PDB file of C-alpha atoms in Angstrom:
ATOM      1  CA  UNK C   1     -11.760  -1.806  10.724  1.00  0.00           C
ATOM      2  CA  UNK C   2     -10.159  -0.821   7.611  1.00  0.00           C
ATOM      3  CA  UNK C   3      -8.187  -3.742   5.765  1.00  0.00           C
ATOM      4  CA  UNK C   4      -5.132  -3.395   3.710  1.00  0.00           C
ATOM      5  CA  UNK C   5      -6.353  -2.620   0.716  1.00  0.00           C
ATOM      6  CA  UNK C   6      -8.400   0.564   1.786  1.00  0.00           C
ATOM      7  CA  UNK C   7      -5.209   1.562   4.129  1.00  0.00           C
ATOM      8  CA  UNK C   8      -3.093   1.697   1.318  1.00  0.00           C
ATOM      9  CA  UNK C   9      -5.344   3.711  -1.372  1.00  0.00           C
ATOM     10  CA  UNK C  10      -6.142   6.073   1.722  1.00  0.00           C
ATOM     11  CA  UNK C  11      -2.302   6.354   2.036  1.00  0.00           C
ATOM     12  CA  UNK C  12      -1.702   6.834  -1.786  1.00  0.00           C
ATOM     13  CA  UNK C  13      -4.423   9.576  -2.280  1.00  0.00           C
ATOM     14  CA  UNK C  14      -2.938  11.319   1.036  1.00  0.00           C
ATOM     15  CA  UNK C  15       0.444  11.529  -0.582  1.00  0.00           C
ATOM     16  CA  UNK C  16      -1.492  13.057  -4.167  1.00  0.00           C
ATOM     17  CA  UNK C  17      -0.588   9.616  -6.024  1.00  0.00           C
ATOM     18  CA  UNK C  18      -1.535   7.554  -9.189  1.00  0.00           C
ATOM     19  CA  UNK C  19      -1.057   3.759  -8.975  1.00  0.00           C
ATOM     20  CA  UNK C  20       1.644   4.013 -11.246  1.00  0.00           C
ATOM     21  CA  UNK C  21       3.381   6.903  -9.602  1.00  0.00           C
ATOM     22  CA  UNK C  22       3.204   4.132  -6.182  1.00  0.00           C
ATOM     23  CA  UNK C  23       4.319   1.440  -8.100  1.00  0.00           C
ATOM     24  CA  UNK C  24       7.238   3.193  -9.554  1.00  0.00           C
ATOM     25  CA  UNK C  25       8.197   4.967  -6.366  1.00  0.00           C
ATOM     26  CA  UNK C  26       8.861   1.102  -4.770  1.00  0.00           C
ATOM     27  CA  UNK C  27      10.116  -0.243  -7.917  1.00  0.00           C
ATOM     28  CA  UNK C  28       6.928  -2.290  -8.533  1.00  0.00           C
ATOM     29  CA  UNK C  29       3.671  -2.604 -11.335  1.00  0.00           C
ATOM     30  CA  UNK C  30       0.863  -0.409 -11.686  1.00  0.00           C
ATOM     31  CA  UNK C  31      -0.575  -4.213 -11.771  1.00  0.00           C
ATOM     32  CA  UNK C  32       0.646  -5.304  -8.827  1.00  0.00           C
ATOM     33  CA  UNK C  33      -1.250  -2.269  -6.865  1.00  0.00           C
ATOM     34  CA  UNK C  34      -4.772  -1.981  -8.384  1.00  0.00           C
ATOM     35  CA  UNK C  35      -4.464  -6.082  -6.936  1.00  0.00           C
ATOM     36  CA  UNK C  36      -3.367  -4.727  -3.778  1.00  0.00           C
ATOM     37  CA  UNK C  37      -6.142  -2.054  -3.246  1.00  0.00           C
ATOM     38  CA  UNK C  38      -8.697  -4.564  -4.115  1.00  0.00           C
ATOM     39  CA  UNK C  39      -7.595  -7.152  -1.871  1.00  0.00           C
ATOM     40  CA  UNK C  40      -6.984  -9.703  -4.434  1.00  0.00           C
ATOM     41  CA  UNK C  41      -3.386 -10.388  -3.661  1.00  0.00           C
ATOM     42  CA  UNK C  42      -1.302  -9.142  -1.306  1.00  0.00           C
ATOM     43  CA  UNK C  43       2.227  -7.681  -1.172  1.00  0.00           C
ATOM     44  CA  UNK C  44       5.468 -10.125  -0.440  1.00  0.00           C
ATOM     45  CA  UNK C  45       7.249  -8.986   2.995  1.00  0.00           C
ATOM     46  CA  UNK C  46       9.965  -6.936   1.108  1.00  0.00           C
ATOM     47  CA  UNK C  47       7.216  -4.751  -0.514  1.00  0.00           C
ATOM     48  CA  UNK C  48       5.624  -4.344   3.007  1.00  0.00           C
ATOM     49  CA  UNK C  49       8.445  -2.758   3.891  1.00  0.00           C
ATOM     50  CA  UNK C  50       9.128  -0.933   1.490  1.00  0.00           C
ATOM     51  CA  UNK C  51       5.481   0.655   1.958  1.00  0.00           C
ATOM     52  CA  UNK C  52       5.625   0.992   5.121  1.00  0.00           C
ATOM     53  CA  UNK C  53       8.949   2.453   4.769  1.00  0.00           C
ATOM     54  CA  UNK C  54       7.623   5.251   1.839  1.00  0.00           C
ATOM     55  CA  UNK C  55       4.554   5.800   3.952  1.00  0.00           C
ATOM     56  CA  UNK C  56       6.713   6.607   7.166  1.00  0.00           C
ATOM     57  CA  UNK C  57       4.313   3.694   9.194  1.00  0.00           C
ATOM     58  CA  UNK C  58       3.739   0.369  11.168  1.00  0.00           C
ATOM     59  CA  UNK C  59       3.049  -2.380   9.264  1.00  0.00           C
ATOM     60  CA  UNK C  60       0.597  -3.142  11.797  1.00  0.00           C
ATOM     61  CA  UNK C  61      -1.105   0.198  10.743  1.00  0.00           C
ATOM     62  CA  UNK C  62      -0.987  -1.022   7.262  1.00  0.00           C
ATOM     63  CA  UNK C  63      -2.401  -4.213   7.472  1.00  0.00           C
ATOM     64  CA  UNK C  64      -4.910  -3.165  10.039  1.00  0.00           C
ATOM     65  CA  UNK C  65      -4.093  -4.173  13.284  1.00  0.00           C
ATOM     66  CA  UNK C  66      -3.368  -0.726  14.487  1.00  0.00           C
ATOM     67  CA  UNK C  67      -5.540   2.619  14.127  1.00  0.00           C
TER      68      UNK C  67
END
């Protein structure tokens, strides 16, 4: 199973986008997303949505509950 990290660089890459173009596109850091995609933090549950919102999916897909 993937985890959240690899969902959301799969996701990113899909879409054609740099970290920072992400990060802008929610109004957060290029920072705050290189942590994300290597699992050393995680995002706060008003970025989750956000992502999942931008991404057009579950946050259950995202975080890797759902395929």
């Amino acid at each position: 199973m993937e985890n959240f990290g690899e969902r959301l660089k799969e996701l990113r890459l899909e879409k054609g986008l740099t970290q920072k173009q992400l990060a802008n596109e929610i109004g957060n850091t290029q920072s705050a997303i290189v942590y994300w995609e290597s699992n050393k933090q995680e995002p706060t549950i008003s970025t989750l949505k956000k992502l999942c919102r931008f991404f057009n999916v579950s946050a259950d897909y995202l975080i890797g509950l759902e395929e």
